[in-house]
Amino acid sequence: QVQLQESGPGLVKPSETLSLSCTVSGDSVNSGSYYWSWVRQPPGKGLEWIGNIHYTGRINYNPSLKSRVTMSVDTSKNQFSLNLSSVTAADTALYFCARANYFYYYMDVWGKGTTVTVSS
Amino acid sequence: QSVLTQPPSVSAAPGQKVTISCFGSNSNIVTQYVSWFQQLPGSAPKLIIYDNYKRPSGIPDRISASKSGTSATLGITGLQTGDEADYYCGAWDSSLSAWVFGGGTRLTVL
């Protein structure tokens, strides 16, 4: 059974960088069949796709966040990561990691999510 | 403002049928596959439909979906209180080169 688990600081100061990791179990991040994705959900609002990454380095980012987002894959730890720079209160959200179909990008396995609050 | 447009809420009585619409454009719904996600209160989203109408293993056949032109529709029959959730449509947008979600529809089973 594939499971994903997000981890990282729950509180980030404004203007700093939000860094999250997602540990994958039951599958390999270097499985060529999937992209690895990040999705966020501000309090009381809908889902916002952040981006996805393939272990070969192929990356897709949300155009509205592209200037601040960096994603990476660590095959030795079977993890993938998200960095979001210059955060503001608008980046406060529940952050999910998810596995995405290689061809059509839909997310078929999700982590439980981790809450990140941006506040001084 | 979401790229895909859903009604904010729908409601129906237990045992009845409900449909949720999702409107998009040529760069997403018309030319790409549509997925649907169910998010129960306090839980992560769950994929319930992919490739326009296919159900992942374990999703009951009282959940169905279709697509026509710029719109997609999710249908749930035999409504149960456990179906109360937020439902999101999603698709790849070839113009944005990005995945897009609808704004979500809250289903209330009265």
PDB file of C-alpha atoms in Angstrom:
ATOM      1  CA  GLN A   1       0.000   0.000   0.000  1.00  0.00           C
ATOM      2  CA  VAL A   2       1.444   3.335  -1.080  1.00  0.00           C
ATOM      3  CA  GLN A   3       1.601   6.002   1.604  1.00  0.00           C
ATOM      4  CA  LEU A   4       2.855   9.571   1.559  1.00  0.00           C
ATOM      5  CA  GLN A   5       3.753  11.600   4.642  1.00  0.00           C
ATOM      6  CA  GLU A   6       4.455  15.326   4.696  1.00  0.00           C
ATOM      7  CA  SER A   7       6.889  16.835   7.166  1.00  0.00           C
ATOM      8  CA  GLY A   8       8.292  20.259   7.939  1.00  0.00           C
ATOM      9  CA  PRO A   9       7.918  23.333  10.135  1.00  0.00           C
ATOM     10  CA  GLY A  10       4.381  24.311  11.026  1.00  0.00           C
ATOM     11  CA  LEU A  11       5.307  27.963  11.433  1.00  0.00           C
ATOM     12  CA  VAL A  12       7.281  30.113   9.015  1.00  0.00           C
ATOM     13  CA  LYS A  13       8.053  33.809   9.306  1.00  0.00           C
ATOM     14  CA  PRO A  14       7.027  36.248   6.568  1.00  0.00           C
ATOM     15  CA  SER A  15       9.648  36.707   3.819  1.00  0.00           C
ATOM     16  CA  GLU A  16      11.329  33.413   4.735  1.00  0.00           C
ATOM     17  CA  THR A  17      11.303  30.115   2.829  1.00  0.00           C
ATOM     18  CA  LEU A  18       8.788  27.363   3.488  1.00  0.00           C
ATOM     19  CA  SER A  19      10.391  23.929   3.180  1.00  0.00           C
ATOM     20  CA  LEU A  20       8.458  20.670   3.207  1.00  0.00           C
ATOM     21  CA  SER A  21       9.350  17.083   2.487  1.00  0.00           C
ATOM     22  CA  CYS A  22       7.203  14.138   1.517  1.00  0.00           C
ATOM     23  CA  THR A  23       8.348  10.624   2.380  1.00  0.00           C
ATOM     24  CA  VAL A  24       7.040   7.866   0.152  1.00  0.00           C
ATOM     25  CA  SER A  25       6.512   4.295   1.316  1.00  0.00           C
ATOM     26  CA  GLY A  26       5.265   1.396  -0.753  1.00  0.00           C
ATOM     27  CA  ASP A  27       6.588   2.919  -3.973  1.00  0.00           C
ATOM     28  CA  SER A  28       9.762   4.481  -5.328  1.00  0.00           C
ATOM     29  CA  VAL A  29      10.134   8.126  -6.249  1.00  0.00           C
ATOM     30  CA  ASN A  30      12.322   6.932  -9.123  1.00  0.00           C
ATOM     31  CA  SER A  31       9.475   4.882 -10.504  1.00  0.00           C
ATOM     32  CA  GLY A  32       9.137   6.283 -13.994  1.00  0.00           C
ATOM     33  CA  SER A  33       5.369   5.859 -13.949  1.00  0.00           C
ATOM     34  CA  TYR A  34       4.598   8.828 -11.727  1.00  0.00           C
ATOM     35  CA  TYR A  35       5.095  12.481 -11.095  1.00  0.00           C
ATOM     36  CA  TRP A  36       5.223  13.683  -7.491  1.00  0.00           C
ATOM     37  CA  SER A  37       2.998  16.616  -6.663  1.00  0.00           C
ATOM     38  CA  TRP A  38       2.237  19.347  -4.162  1.00  0.00           C
ATOM     39  CA  VAL A  39      -1.221  20.797  -3.592  1.00  0.00           C
ATOM     40  CA  ARG A  40      -2.287  23.309  -0.975  1.00  0.00           C
ATOM     41  CA  GLN A  41      -5.550  24.411   0.592  1.00  0.00           C
ATOM     42  CA  PRO A  42      -5.856  27.752   2.405  1.00  0.00           C
ATOM     43  CA  PRO A  43      -8.160  27.677   5.431  1.00  0.00           C
ATOM     44  CA  GLY A  44     -11.781  27.388   4.310  1.00  0.00           C
ATOM     45  CA  LYS A  45     -10.865  27.507   0.633  1.00  0.00           C
ATOM     46  CA  GLY A  46     -10.404  25.167  -2.308  1.00  0.00           C
ATOM     47  CA  LEU A  47      -7.467  23.193  -3.653  1.00  0.00           C
ATOM     48  CA  GLU A  48      -4.569  24.884  -5.404  1.00  0.00           C
ATOM     49  CA  TRP A  49      -2.036  22.867  -7.408  1.00  0.00           C
ATOM     50  CA  ILE A  50       1.538  23.957  -6.734  1.00  0.00           C
ATOM     51  CA  GLY A  51       3.439  21.727  -9.129  1.00  0.00           C
ATOM     52  CA  ASN A  52       4.873  18.308  -9.821  1.00  0.00           C
ATOM     53  CA  ILE A  53       8.238  16.716 -10.454  1.00  0.00           C
ATOM     54  CA  HIS A  54       9.455  13.542 -12.144  1.00  0.00           C
ATOM     55  CA  TYR A  55      12.603  11.889 -10.843  1.00  0.00           C
ATOM     56  CA  THR A  56      14.296  12.567 -14.211  1.00  0.00           C
ATOM     57  CA  GLY A  57      14.040  16.275 -13.471  1.00  0.00           C
ATOM     58  CA  ARG A  58      10.981  17.124 -15.503  1.00  0.00           C
ATOM     59  CA  ILE A  59       9.027  19.752 -13.574  1.00  0.00           C
ATOM     60  CA  ASN A  60       5.751  21.602 -13.953  1.00  0.00           C
ATOM     61  CA  TYR A  61       4.905  24.578 -11.762  1.00  0.00           C
ATOM     62  CA  ASN A  62       1.766  26.610 -11.238  1.00  0.00           C
ATOM     63  CA  PRO A  63       2.436  29.771 -13.255  1.00  0.00           C
ATOM     64  CA  SER A  64       1.172  31.936 -10.407  1.00  0.00           C
ATOM     65  CA  LEU A  65       3.778  30.484  -8.025  1.00  0.00           C
ATOM     66  CA  LYS A  66       6.569  29.635 -10.435  1.00  0.00           C
ATOM     67  CA  SER A  67       8.870  32.497  -9.443  1.00  0.00           C
ATOM     68  CA  ARG A  68       8.920  31.330  -5.803  1.00  0.00           C
ATOM     69  CA  VAL A  69       8.747  27.524  -6.058  1.00  0.00           C
ATOM     70  CA  THR A  70      11.489  24.929  -6.206  1.00  0.00           C
ATOM     71  CA  MET A  71      10.906  21.175  -6.145  1.00  0.00           C
ATOM     72  CA  SER A  72      13.405  18.371  -5.887  1.00  0.00           C
ATOM     73  CA  VAL A  73      13.607  14.599  -5.542  1.00  0.00           C
ATOM     74  CA  ASP A  74      15.937  12.680  -3.225  1.00  0.00           C
ATOM     75  CA  THR A  75      16.000   9.088  -4.398  1.00  0.00           C
ATOM     76  CA  SER A  76      18.325   7.993  -1.574  1.00  0.00           C
ATOM     77  CA  LYS A  77      15.689   8.958   0.992  1.00  0.00           C
ATOM     78  CA  ASN A  78      12.711   8.138  -1.240  1.00  0.00           C
ATOM     79  CA  GLN A  79      11.493  11.678  -0.681  1.00  0.00           C
ATOM     80  CA  PHE A  80      10.563  14.726  -2.652  1.00  0.00           C
ATOM     81  CA  SER A  81      10.574  18.304  -1.435  1.00  0.00           C
ATOM     82  CA  LEU A  82       8.991  21.708  -1.831  1.00  0.00           C
ATOM     83  CA  ASN A  83      10.580  25.095  -1.209  1.00  0.00           C
ATOM     84  CA  LEU A  84       8.437  28.214  -1.412  1.00  0.00           C
ATOM     85  CA  SER A  85      10.344  31.455  -0.959  1.00  0.00           C
ATOM     86  CA  SER A  86       9.331  34.923   0.202  1.00  0.00           C
ATOM     87  CA  VAL A  87       6.229  33.660   1.954  1.00  0.00           C
ATOM     88  CA  THR A  88       3.400  35.885   3.138  1.00  0.00           C
ATOM     89  CA  ALA A  89       0.259  35.254   5.140  1.00  0.00           C
ATOM     90  CA  ALA A  90      -1.430  34.244   1.869  1.00  0.00           C
ATOM     91  CA  ASP A  91       0.751  31.124   1.852  1.00  0.00           C
ATOM     92  CA  THR A  92      -0.812  29.879   5.086  1.00  0.00           C
ATOM     93  CA  ALA A  93      -2.453  26.614   4.104  1.00  0.00           C
ATOM     94  CA  LEU A  94      -2.767  22.879   4.505  1.00  0.00           C
ATOM     95  CA  TYR A  95      -0.099  21.419   2.213  1.00  0.00           C
ATOM     96  CA  PHE A  96      -0.591  18.002   0.637  1.00  0.00           C
ATOM     97  CA  CYS A  97       1.848  15.859  -1.266  1.00  0.00           C
ATOM     98  CA  ALA A  98       0.470  13.407  -3.799  1.00  0.00           C
ATOM     99  CA  ARG A  99       1.445  10.866  -6.424  1.00  0.00           C
ATOM    100  CA  ALA A 100       0.393  11.801  -9.952  1.00  0.00           C
ATOM    101  CA  ASN A 101      -0.154   9.760 -13.075  1.00  0.00           C
ATOM    102  CA  TYR A 102       2.712  10.203 -15.511  1.00  0.00           C
ATOM    103  CA  PHE A 103       0.609  10.772 -18.604  1.00  0.00           C
ATOM    104  CA  TYR A 104      -2.429  12.650 -17.364  1.00  0.00           C
ATOM    105  CA  TYR A 105      -1.190  14.117 -14.074  1.00  0.00           C
ATOM    106  CA  TYR A 106      -4.188  13.206 -11.935  1.00  0.00           C
ATOM    107  CA  MET A 107      -3.321  12.575  -8.293  1.00  0.00           C
ATOM    108  CA  ASP A 108      -4.200   9.069  -7.175  1.00  0.00           C
ATOM    109  CA  VAL A 109      -2.549   8.834  -3.755  1.00  0.00           C
ATOM    110  CA  TRP A 110      -2.450  11.673  -1.240  1.00  0.00           C
ATOM    111  CA  GLY A 111      -0.720  12.366   2.024  1.00  0.00           C
ATOM    112  CA  LYS A 112      -2.756  13.477   5.024  1.00  0.00           C
ATOM    113  CA  GLY A 113      -1.466  17.029   4.742  1.00  0.00           C
ATOM    114  CA  THR A 114       0.504  19.326   6.995  1.00  0.00           C
ATOM    115  CA  THR A 115      -0.548  22.782   8.150  1.00  0.00           C
ATOM    116  CA  VAL A 116       1.842  25.658   7.583  1.00  0.00           C
ATOM    117  CA  THR A 117       1.160  29.038   9.138  1.00  0.00           C
ATOM    118  CA  VAL A 118       3.035  32.137   8.035  1.00  0.00           C
ATOM    119  CA  SER A 119       3.303  34.534  10.936  1.00  0.00           C
ATOM    120  CA  SER A 120       5.891  36.548  12.776  1.00  0.00           C
TER     121      SER A 120
ATOM    122  CA  GLN B   1     -11.252  32.733  -9.672  1.00  0.00           C
ATOM    123  CA  SER B   2     -10.800  29.085 -10.661  1.00  0.00           C
ATOM    124  CA  VAL B   3     -10.123  28.026 -14.246  1.00  0.00           C
ATOM    125  CA  LEU B   4     -12.793  25.340 -13.859  1.00  0.00           C
ATOM    126  CA  THR B   5     -16.207  26.461 -12.630  1.00  0.00           C
ATOM    127  CA  GLN B   6     -18.330  24.442 -10.215  1.00  0.00           C
ATOM    128  CA  PRO B   7     -21.472  25.357  -8.287  1.00  0.00           C
ATOM    129  CA  PRO B   8     -20.576  26.203  -4.671  1.00  0.00           C
ATOM    130  CA  SER B   9     -23.141  23.814  -3.237  1.00  0.00           C
ATOM    131  CA  VAL B  10     -25.698  21.149  -4.057  1.00  0.00           C
ATOM    132  CA  SER B  11     -28.060  19.222  -1.843  1.00  0.00           C
ATOM    133  CA  ALA B  12     -30.385  16.271  -2.032  1.00  0.00           C
ATOM    134  CA  ALA B  13     -32.177  13.845   0.243  1.00  0.00           C
ATOM    135  CA  PRO B  14     -30.832  10.430   1.243  1.00  0.00           C
ATOM    136  CA  GLY B  15     -31.442   7.851  -1.445  1.00  0.00           C
ATOM    137  CA  GLN B  16     -31.780  10.468  -4.161  1.00  0.00           C
ATOM    138  CA  LYS B  17     -29.438  11.364  -7.016  1.00  0.00           C
ATOM    139  CA  VAL B  18     -27.322  14.473  -7.392  1.00  0.00           C
ATOM    140  CA  THR B  19     -25.176  15.849 -10.185  1.00  0.00           C
ATOM    141  CA  ILE B  20     -22.287  18.283  -9.954  1.00  0.00           C
ATOM    142  CA  SER B  21     -21.184  20.226 -12.999  1.00  0.00           C
ATOM    143  CA  CYS B  22     -17.743  21.451 -13.950  1.00  0.00           C
ATOM    144  CA  PHE B  23     -17.277  23.965 -16.752  1.00  0.00           C
ATOM    145  CA  GLY B  24     -14.011  24.664 -18.504  1.00  0.00           C
ATOM    146  CA  SER B  25     -12.610  25.424 -21.912  1.00  0.00           C
ATOM    147  CA  ASN B  26     -10.889  24.000 -24.932  1.00  0.00           C
ATOM    148  CA  SER B  27      -7.501  23.939 -23.223  1.00  0.00           C
ATOM    149  CA  ASN B  28      -8.658  21.756 -20.357  1.00  0.00           C
ATOM    150  CA  ILE B  29     -11.960  19.871 -20.290  1.00  0.00           C
ATOM    151  CA  VAL B  30     -12.489  19.669 -24.049  1.00  0.00           C
ATOM    152  CA  THR B  31      -9.085  18.234 -24.905  1.00  0.00           C
ATOM    153  CA  GLN B  32      -7.856  16.712 -21.623  1.00  0.00           C
ATOM    154  CA  TYR B  33      -9.028  14.009 -19.264  1.00  0.00           C
ATOM    155  CA  VAL B  34     -11.127  15.107 -16.278  1.00  0.00           C
ATOM    156  CA  SER B  35     -10.739  13.790 -12.762  1.00  0.00           C
ATOM    157  CA  TRP B  36     -12.922  14.165  -9.699  1.00  0.00           C
ATOM    158  CA  PHE B  37     -11.893  14.206  -6.054  1.00  0.00           C
ATOM    159  CA  GLN B  38     -13.903  13.774  -2.866  1.00  0.00           C
ATOM    160  CA  GLN B  39     -12.750  15.543   0.274  1.00  0.00           C
ATOM    161  CA  LEU B  40     -14.516  14.440   3.425  1.00  0.00           C
ATOM    162  CA  PRO B  41     -14.444  16.880   6.347  1.00  0.00           C
ATOM    163  CA  GLY B  42     -11.008  16.961   7.921  1.00  0.00           C
ATOM    164  CA  SER B  43      -9.516  14.565   5.386  1.00  0.00           C
ATOM    165  CA  ALA B  44      -7.251  14.665   2.378  1.00  0.00           C
ATOM    166  CA  PRO B  45      -8.804  14.624  -1.100  1.00  0.00           C
ATOM    167  CA  LYS B  46      -9.471  11.213  -2.602  1.00  0.00           C
ATOM    168  CA  LEU B  47      -9.529  10.388  -6.293  1.00  0.00           C
ATOM    169  CA  ILE B  48     -12.968   9.042  -7.253  1.00  0.00           C
ATOM    170  CA  ILE B  49     -12.947   9.473 -11.040  1.00  0.00           C
ATOM    171  CA  TYR B  50     -10.108   9.620 -13.567  1.00  0.00           C
ATOM    172  CA  ASP B  51      -9.918   9.645 -17.366  1.00  0.00           C
ATOM    173  CA  ASN B  52     -13.371  11.305 -17.531  1.00  0.00           C
ATOM    174  CA  TYR B  53     -15.409   8.367 -16.236  1.00  0.00           C
ATOM    175  CA  LYS B  54     -13.196   5.613 -14.800  1.00  0.00           C
ATOM    176  CA  ARG B  55     -13.468   4.635 -11.158  1.00  0.00           C
ATOM    177  CA  PRO B  56     -10.431   3.599  -9.107  1.00  0.00           C
ATOM    178  CA  SER B  57     -10.653   0.310  -7.328  1.00  0.00           C
ATOM    179  CA  GLY B  58     -12.992   0.506  -4.346  1.00  0.00           C
ATOM    180  CA  ILE B  59     -15.136   3.365  -5.616  1.00  0.00           C
ATOM    181  CA  PRO B  60     -18.771   2.200  -5.820  1.00  0.00           C
ATOM    182  CA  ASP B  61     -20.636   2.235  -9.098  1.00  0.00           C
ATOM    183  CA  ARG B  62     -23.248   4.606  -7.704  1.00  0.00           C
ATOM    184  CA  ILE B  63     -20.604   7.231  -8.514  1.00  0.00           C
ATOM    185  CA  SER B  64     -20.349   8.039 -12.213  1.00  0.00           C
ATOM    186  CA  ALA B  65     -19.090  10.804 -14.454  1.00  0.00           C
ATOM    187  CA  SER B  66     -19.280  12.021 -18.015  1.00  0.00           C
ATOM    188  CA  LYS B  67     -17.969  14.759 -20.232  1.00  0.00           C
ATOM    189  CA  SER B  68     -19.408  16.677 -23.133  1.00  0.00           C
ATOM    190  CA  GLY B  69     -17.842  19.666 -24.803  1.00  0.00           C
ATOM    191  CA  THR B  70     -16.672  22.196 -22.253  1.00  0.00           C
ATOM    192  CA  SER B  71     -18.426  20.562 -19.309  1.00  0.00           C
ATOM    193  CA  ALA B  72     -18.035  17.507 -17.136  1.00  0.00           C
ATOM    194  CA  THR B  73     -20.560  16.062 -14.735  1.00  0.00           C
ATOM    195  CA  LEU B  74     -20.251  13.943 -11.617  1.00  0.00           C
ATOM    196  CA  GLY B  75     -23.263  11.920 -10.572  1.00  0.00           C
ATOM    197  CA  ILE B  76     -23.948  10.169  -7.296  1.00  0.00           C
ATOM    198  CA  THR B  77     -27.011   7.970  -6.850  1.00  0.00           C
ATOM    199  CA  GLY B  78     -28.432   6.406  -3.706  1.00  0.00           C
ATOM    200  CA  LEU B  79     -27.121   9.284  -1.617  1.00  0.00           C
ATOM    201  CA  GLN B  80     -25.899   8.497   1.878  1.00  0.00           C
ATOM    202  CA  THR B  81     -24.988  10.812   4.730  1.00  0.00           C
ATOM    203  CA  GLY B  82     -21.429   9.580   4.309  1.00  0.00           C
ATOM    204  CA  ASP B  83     -21.350  11.230   0.877  1.00  0.00           C
ATOM    205  CA  GLU B  84     -21.418  14.675   2.470  1.00  0.00           C
ATOM    206  CA  ALA B  85     -18.149  16.190   1.325  1.00  0.00           C
ATOM    207  CA  ASP B  86     -16.529  18.727  -0.948  1.00  0.00           C
ATOM    208  CA  TYR B  87     -16.111  17.560  -4.523  1.00  0.00           C
ATOM    209  CA  TYR B  88     -13.504  18.964  -6.888  1.00  0.00           C
ATOM    210  CA  CYS B  89     -13.065  18.512 -10.604  1.00  0.00           C
ATOM    211  CA  GLY B  90      -9.621  18.800 -12.089  1.00  0.00           C
ATOM    212  CA  ALA B  91      -7.782  18.546 -15.384  1.00  0.00           C
ATOM    213  CA  TRP B  92      -4.538  19.392 -17.076  1.00  0.00           C
ATOM    214  CA  ASP B  93      -4.628  22.730 -18.849  1.00  0.00           C
ATOM    215  CA  SER B  94      -2.552  22.634 -21.995  1.00  0.00           C
ATOM    216  CA  SER B  95      -2.367  26.416 -22.324  1.00  0.00           C
ATOM    217  CA  LEU B  96      -1.127  26.927 -18.775  1.00  0.00           C
ATOM    218  CA  SER B  97       0.898  23.694 -18.722  1.00  0.00           C
ATOM    219  CA  ALA B  98      -0.550  23.254 -15.265  1.00  0.00           C
ATOM    220  CA  TRP B  99      -3.102  21.174 -13.406  1.00  0.00           C
ATOM    221  CA  VAL B 100      -6.255  23.147 -12.581  1.00  0.00           C
ATOM    222  CA  PHE B 101      -8.960  22.472 -10.045  1.00  0.00           C
ATOM    223  CA  GLY B 102     -12.526  23.652  -9.887  1.00  0.00           C
ATOM    224  CA  GLY B 103     -13.493  25.771  -6.911  1.00  0.00           C
ATOM    225  CA  GLY B 104     -15.207  22.828  -5.262  1.00  0.00           C
ATOM    226  CA  THR B 105     -18.828  21.911  -4.581  1.00  0.00           C
ATOM    227  CA  ARG B 106     -20.132  21.137  -1.117  1.00  0.00           C
ATOM    228  CA  LEU B 107     -22.632  18.301  -1.154  1.00  0.00           C
ATOM    229  CA  THR B 108     -25.188  18.277   1.622  1.00  0.00           C
ATOM    230  CA  VAL B 109     -27.348  15.219   2.128  1.00  0.00           C
ATOM    231  CA  LEU B 110     -30.456  16.583   3.795  1.00  0.00           C
TER     232      LEU B 110
END
